[in-house]
Coordinates of C-alpha atoms in Angstrom, one line a residue:
M1 CA 0.1 0.3 0.1
N2 CA 1.3 3.2 -0.8
V3 CA 0.3 5.8 1.8
N4 CA 2.5 8.1 0.1
G5 CA 0.5 8.5 -1.8
M6 CA -2.7 8.0 -0.3
V7 CA -2.0 11.0 1.8
T8 CA -1.5 13.0 -1.4
T9 CA -4.2 12.0 -3.2
L10 CA -6.2 13.1 0.2
E11 CA -4.8 16.2 0.5
K12 CA -6.0 17.3 -2.5
M13 CA -9.5 16.3 -2.3
M14 CA -9.7 18.3 1.1
S15 CA -7.4 21.2 -0.3
W16 CA -10.8 21.3 -3.9
I17 CA -13.6 20.4 -1.6
V18 CA -11.8 23.7 0.8
R19 CA -11.8 25.9 -2.4
L20 CA -15.1 24.6 -3.4
A21 CA -16.3 25.7 0.0
Y22 CA -14.4 29.7 -0.6
V23 CA -16.2 30.2 -3.3
N24 CA -19.1 29.1 -2.8
M25 CA -19.6 31.2 0.0
L26 CA -18.5 34.4 -1.6
W27 CA -20.8 33.8 -4.0
L28 CA -23.7 33.8 -1.6
L29 CA -21.9 37.4 0.1
F30 CA -21.3 39.6 -3.3
S31 CA -24.6 38.0 -4.2
L32 CA -26.2 40.0 -1.1
R33 CA -23.5 42.3 -1.0
G34 CA -25.5 43.6 -4.4
F35 CA -29.1 42.8 -2.8
L36 CA -28.8 39.9 -5.0
V37 CA -31.0 41.9 -7.7
A38 CA -27.3 44.0 -8.2
G39 CA -25.3 41.2 -7.2
V40 CA -26.0 37.9 -7.8
F41 CA -24.8 38.2 -11.7
P42 CA -21.7 40.1 -10.8
A43 CA -20.7 37.4 -8.7
T44 CA -21.1 34.5 -11.3
V45 CA -19.3 35.9 -12.8
A46 CA -15.9 36.0 -10.9
A47 CA -17.3 32.5 -9.7
L48 CA -16.8 31.6 -13.5
G49 CA -13.9 33.8 -13.6
V50 CA -11.9 31.8 -10.3
S51 CA -12.9 28.6 -12.1
R52 CA -11.3 29.5 -15.8
K53 CA -8.2 29.7 -14.3
W54 CA -8.6 26.6 -12.0
V55 CA -9.3 24.8 -15.5
S56 CA -6.8 27.0 -17.1
G57 CA -4.0 25.3 -14.4
E58 CA -3.5 28.1 -12.7
Q59 CA -4.7 26.5 -9.1
D60 CA -2.6 28.6 -6.9
I61 CA -4.6 32.2 -7.9
K62 CA -5.7 34.1 -4.3
I63 CA -9.3 33.5 -4.9
W64 CA -10.4 36.2 -2.4
K65 CA -8.2 39.1 -5.0
T66 CA -9.3 36.4 -8.1
F67 CA -13.1 37.0 -7.2
K68 CA -12.9 40.5 -5.8
E69 CA -10.9 41.6 -8.9
G70 CA -13.7 39.6 -11.9
Y71 CA -17.1 41.1 -9.7
T72 CA -15.7 44.7 -9.5
S73 CA -14.8 45.1 -12.9
E74 CA -17.4 43.0 -14.6
F75 CA -20.1 44.7 -12.7
K76 CA -21.7 46.5 -15.0
A77 CA -21.1 44.7 -18.0
A78 CA -22.7 41.2 -16.1
N79 CA -26.3 43.2 -14.5
A80 CA -26.8 44.6 -17.8
L81 CA -26.8 40.4 -19.2
G82 CA -28.6 39.3 -16.6
W83 CA -31.1 42.0 -16.4
I84 CA -31.8 41.7 -20.2
L85 CA -31.3 37.3 -20.3
T86 CA -34.4 38.3 -16.9
A87 CA -36.5 40.5 -18.9
I88 CA -37.0 38.2 -22.1
G89 CA -37.5 35.3 -19.8
S90 CA -40.4 37.6 -17.9
L91 CA -41.9 38.5 -21.0
L92 CA -41.5 34.5 -22.1
Y93 CA -43.7 33.4 -19.6
V94 CA -45.9 36.1 -19.9
N95 CA -46.6 34.8 -23.7
Y96 CA -46.2 31.3 -21.7
R97 CA -49.6 32.1 -19.6
V98 CA -50.8 33.5 -22.5
L99 CA -50.5 31.0 -25.0
Q100 CA -52.3 28.4 -21.5
G101 CA -55.3 30.6 -22.4
L102 CA -55.1 30.3 -25.4
Q103 CA -53.9 26.6 -26.4
E104 CA -57.9 25.8 -28.7
T105 CA -57.7 28.6 -31.1
V106 CA -54.0 28.8 -31.8
S107 CA -52.7 27.1 -34.3
F108 CA -50.6 24.2 -33.1
I109 CA -47.1 25.4 -34.8
V110 CA -47.8 28.1 -32.4
P111 CA -46.7 25.9 -29.5
F112 CA -44.1 24.1 -31.2
A113 CA -42.9 27.4 -32.0
F114 CA -42.6 29.1 -28.6
Y115 CA -40.5 26.1 -27.2
F116 CA -38.1 26.6 -30.0
I117 CA -37.6 30.1 -28.9
I118 CA -37.6 28.5 -25.5
I119 CA -34.8 26.8 -26.0
V120 CA -33.2 29.2 -28.2
Y121 CA -33.4 31.1 -24.6
L122 CA -32.1 28.5 -22.3
L123 CA -28.5 28.3 -24.7
V124 CA -28.3 32.0 -24.4
I125 CA -28.6 31.8 -21.3
I126 CA -25.6 28.5 -21.1
W127 CA -22.6 30.5 -23.1
S128 CA -24.4 34.0 -22.5
F129 CA -21.6 34.7 -19.0
P130 CA -18.5 32.1 -19.4
L131 CA -18.4 34.1 -22.6
L132 CA -18.9 37.7 -20.6
T133 CA -15.6 35.8 -19.0
H134 CA -13.6 34.8 -20.9
Y135 CA -13.6 37.8 -23.9
Q136 CA -13.3 41.2 -23.9
T137 CA -17.1 42.7 -26.8
N138 CA -20.0 44.5 -26.1
I139 CA -23.5 42.5 -24.9
L140 CA -25.2 42.1 -28.5
Q141 CA -21.8 40.5 -29.3
H142 CA -21.4 37.7 -26.8
L143 CA -25.5 37.0 -26.8
K144 CA -24.8 36.5 -31.0
N145 CA -22.0 34.5 -30.6
A146 CA -24.1 32.5 -27.8
F147 CA -26.6 31.8 -29.4
I148 CA -24.1 30.1 -32.2
I149 CA -21.7 28.1 -30.4
G150 CA -25.3 26.7 -28.3
F151 CA -26.7 25.8 -31.2
S152 CA -23.0 24.3 -33.6
K153 CA -22.2 22.9 -29.5
V154 CA -25.4 21.4 -28.9
H155 CA -24.7 18.4 -27.5
I156 CA -22.1 19.8 -24.9
S157 CA -25.0 22.7 -24.0
I158 CA -26.6 19.9 -23.1
G159 CA -24.1 18.5 -20.8
I160 CA -23.7 21.3 -19.5
G161 CA -27.7 22.0 -18.3
I162 CA -27.8 17.8 -17.1
L163 CA -24.4 18.9 -14.7
G164 CA -26.4 22.1 -13.7
F165 CA -30.0 19.8 -13.0
I166 CA -28.2 17.2 -11.6
S167 CA -26.1 19.3 -8.9
I168 CA -29.5 21.2 -8.2
Y169 CA -30.8 17.8 -7.1
L170 CA -28.8 16.2 -5.2
S171 CA -28.2 20.3 -3.3
L172 CA -32.2 20.1 -2.8
E173 CA -32.3 16.2 -1.6
Y174 CA -30.0 17.4 0.6
P175 CA -29.8 20.6 1.4
A176 CA -26.7 21.1 3.8
L177 CA -24.7 21.1 0.4
I178 CA -26.5 24.0 -0.5
P179 CA -24.5 27.4 1.5
F180 CA -21.4 24.9 0.2
F181 CA -20.9 23.4 -2.9
L182 CA -24.5 23.9 -5.1
F183 CA -22.8 27.2 -7.1
S184 CA -19.5 26.6 -6.9
V185 CA -19.4 22.9 -8.0
I186 CA -22.1 24.4 -11.0
A187 CA -19.5 26.9 -12.3
I188 CA -16.5 25.2 -11.9
M189 CA -18.2 21.8 -14.4
W190 CA -19.8 24.8 -16.3
M191 CA -16.8 26.6 -17.4
W192 CA -14.5 22.9 -17.5
A193 CA -17.0 23.1 -20.6
A194 CA -16.6 26.2 -21.9
M195 CA -12.9 25.7 -21.9
Y196 CA -12.8 23.1 -24.2
V197 CA -15.2 25.3 -26.0
F198 CA -13.3 28.4 -25.3
T199 CA -9.9 27.0 -26.4
A200 CA -10.8 24.5 -29.7
L201 CA -12.4 27.9 -31.2
D202 CA -8.9 30.3 -30.0
K203 CA -7.4 27.7 -31.8
K204 CA -9.1 27.2 -34.8
T205 CA -8.5 32.0 -35.1
M206 CA -5.2 31.8 -34.7
K207 CA -4.6 28.9 -37.1
V208 CA -6.5 31.0 -39.5
G209 CA -4.9 33.9 -38.1
N210 CA -1.4 32.4 -39.5
E211 CA -2.3 31.0 -42.3
A212 CA -3.2 35.0 -43.8

């Protein structure tokens, strides 16, 4: 039995447990700092920023400093993006309620078109925040890129959605996990999948640029 190997593995596991719990607590703290309405979106982007560095191999970063810098620098952009998506979601919900009341009078094509719009909306949500974390551009371009990537990488989009659903389901089954691991676990899996796509896109763009 390799005792040293086991000890090292346990140390790494404990280190990651502490890191994830710390980021989750920061996400909750900074969300509340903005009274939720102005805090949850920049806190989400900040948590994704920390996860982005971890996924990229920077595992010894100063978590507090990195999180706070991400929260502050992307405060306006994250809120703008988040509230645009919230407004669209609210409008879709109102339309859904209207459709429920008109089920017998509208064409069968209308519900199918509406659910397609819902799918588009969910794909844009999945990709918008990681894009904001990784690239510097305007909100409209982030939304456009989220739409393109969401459909071109639909299998990864579905994978992100499934992982998020599983994390939320387990947290609801074991509520004690919510203050410590819910969002940090979602963030690192979310960013890991996103960085897989972004890295491939960046390499492709670099290759095209060199050939030109």
